[in-house]
Short mmCIF file of C-alpha atoms in Angstrom, two decimals:
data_model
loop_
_atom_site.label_atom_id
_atom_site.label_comp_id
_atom_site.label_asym_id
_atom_site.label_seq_id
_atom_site.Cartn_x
_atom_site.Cartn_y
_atom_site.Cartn_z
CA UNK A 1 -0.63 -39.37 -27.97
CA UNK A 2 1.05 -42.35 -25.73
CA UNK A 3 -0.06 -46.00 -26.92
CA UNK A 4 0.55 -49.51 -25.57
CA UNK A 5 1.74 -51.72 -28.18
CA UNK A 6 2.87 -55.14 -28.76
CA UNK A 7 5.12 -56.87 -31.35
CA UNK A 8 3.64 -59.20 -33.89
CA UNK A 9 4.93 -63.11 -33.49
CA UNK A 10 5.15 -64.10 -36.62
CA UNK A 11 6.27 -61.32 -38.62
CA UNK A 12 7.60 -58.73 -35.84
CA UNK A 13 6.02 -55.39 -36.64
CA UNK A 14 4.28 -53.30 -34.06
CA UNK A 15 0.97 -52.79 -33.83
CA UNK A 16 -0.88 -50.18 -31.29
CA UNK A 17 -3.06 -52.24 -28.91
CA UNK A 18 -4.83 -49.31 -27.22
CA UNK A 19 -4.18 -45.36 -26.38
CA UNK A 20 -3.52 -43.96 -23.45
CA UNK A 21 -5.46 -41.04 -22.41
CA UNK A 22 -3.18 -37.80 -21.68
CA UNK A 23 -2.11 -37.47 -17.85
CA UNK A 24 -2.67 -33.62 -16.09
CA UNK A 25 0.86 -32.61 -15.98
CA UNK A 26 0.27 -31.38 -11.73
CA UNK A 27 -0.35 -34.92 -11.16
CA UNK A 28 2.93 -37.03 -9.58
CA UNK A 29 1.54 -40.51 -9.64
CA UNK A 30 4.61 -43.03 -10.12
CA UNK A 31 2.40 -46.29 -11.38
CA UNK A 32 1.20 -44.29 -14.20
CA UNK A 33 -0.23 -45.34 -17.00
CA UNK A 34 -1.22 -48.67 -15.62
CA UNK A 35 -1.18 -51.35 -18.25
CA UNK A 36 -5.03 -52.30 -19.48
CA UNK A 37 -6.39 -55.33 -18.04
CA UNK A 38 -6.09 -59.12 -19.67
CA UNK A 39 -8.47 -61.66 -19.96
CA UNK A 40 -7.38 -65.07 -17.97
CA UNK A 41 -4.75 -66.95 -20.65
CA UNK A 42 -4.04 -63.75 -22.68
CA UNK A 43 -5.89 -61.60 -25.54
CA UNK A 44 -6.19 -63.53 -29.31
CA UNK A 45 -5.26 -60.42 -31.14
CA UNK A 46 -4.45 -59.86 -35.39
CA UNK A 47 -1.40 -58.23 -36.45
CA UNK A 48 -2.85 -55.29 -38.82
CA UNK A 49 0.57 -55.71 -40.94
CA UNK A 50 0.09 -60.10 -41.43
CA UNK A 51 -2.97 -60.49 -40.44
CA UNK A 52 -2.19 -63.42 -38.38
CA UNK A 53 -3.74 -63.81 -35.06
CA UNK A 54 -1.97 -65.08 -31.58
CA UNK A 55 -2.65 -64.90 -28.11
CA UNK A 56 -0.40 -62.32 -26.10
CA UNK A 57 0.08 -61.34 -22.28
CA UNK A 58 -0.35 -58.34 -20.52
CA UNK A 59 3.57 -58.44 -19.63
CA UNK A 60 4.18 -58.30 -23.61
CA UNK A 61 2.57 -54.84 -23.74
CA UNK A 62 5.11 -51.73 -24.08
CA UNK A 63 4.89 -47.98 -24.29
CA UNK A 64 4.93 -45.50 -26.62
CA UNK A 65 5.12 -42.02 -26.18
#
């Protein structure tokens, strides 16, 4: 399954922020997935790996297939 994930500051593992739910395949739509939404000034999130928490940006988010 396809996840957005981001890459810990402090001690650069990744970490799955949130799944993506399967497209149909007959669907063509170029913008998909569209990245989930951000609160104003970023999301304080842990790293699973450090446990250390930071504040990251909706532009940090990548995919995963």
């Amino acid at each position: 399954m396809p996840h957005w994930f981001l890459n810990c500051s402090s001690c650069n593992k990744s970490f799955v922020h949130s799944a993506i739910a399967v497209k149909r395949a007959d669907s063509l739509d170029p913008f998909w997935p569209a990245k989930p939404a951000f609160p104003e000034g970023g999301s304080n999130l842990e790293c699973p790996s450090c446990r250390k928490s930071a504040t990251y940006q909706r532009y940090q988010l990548m995919y995963s297939a």
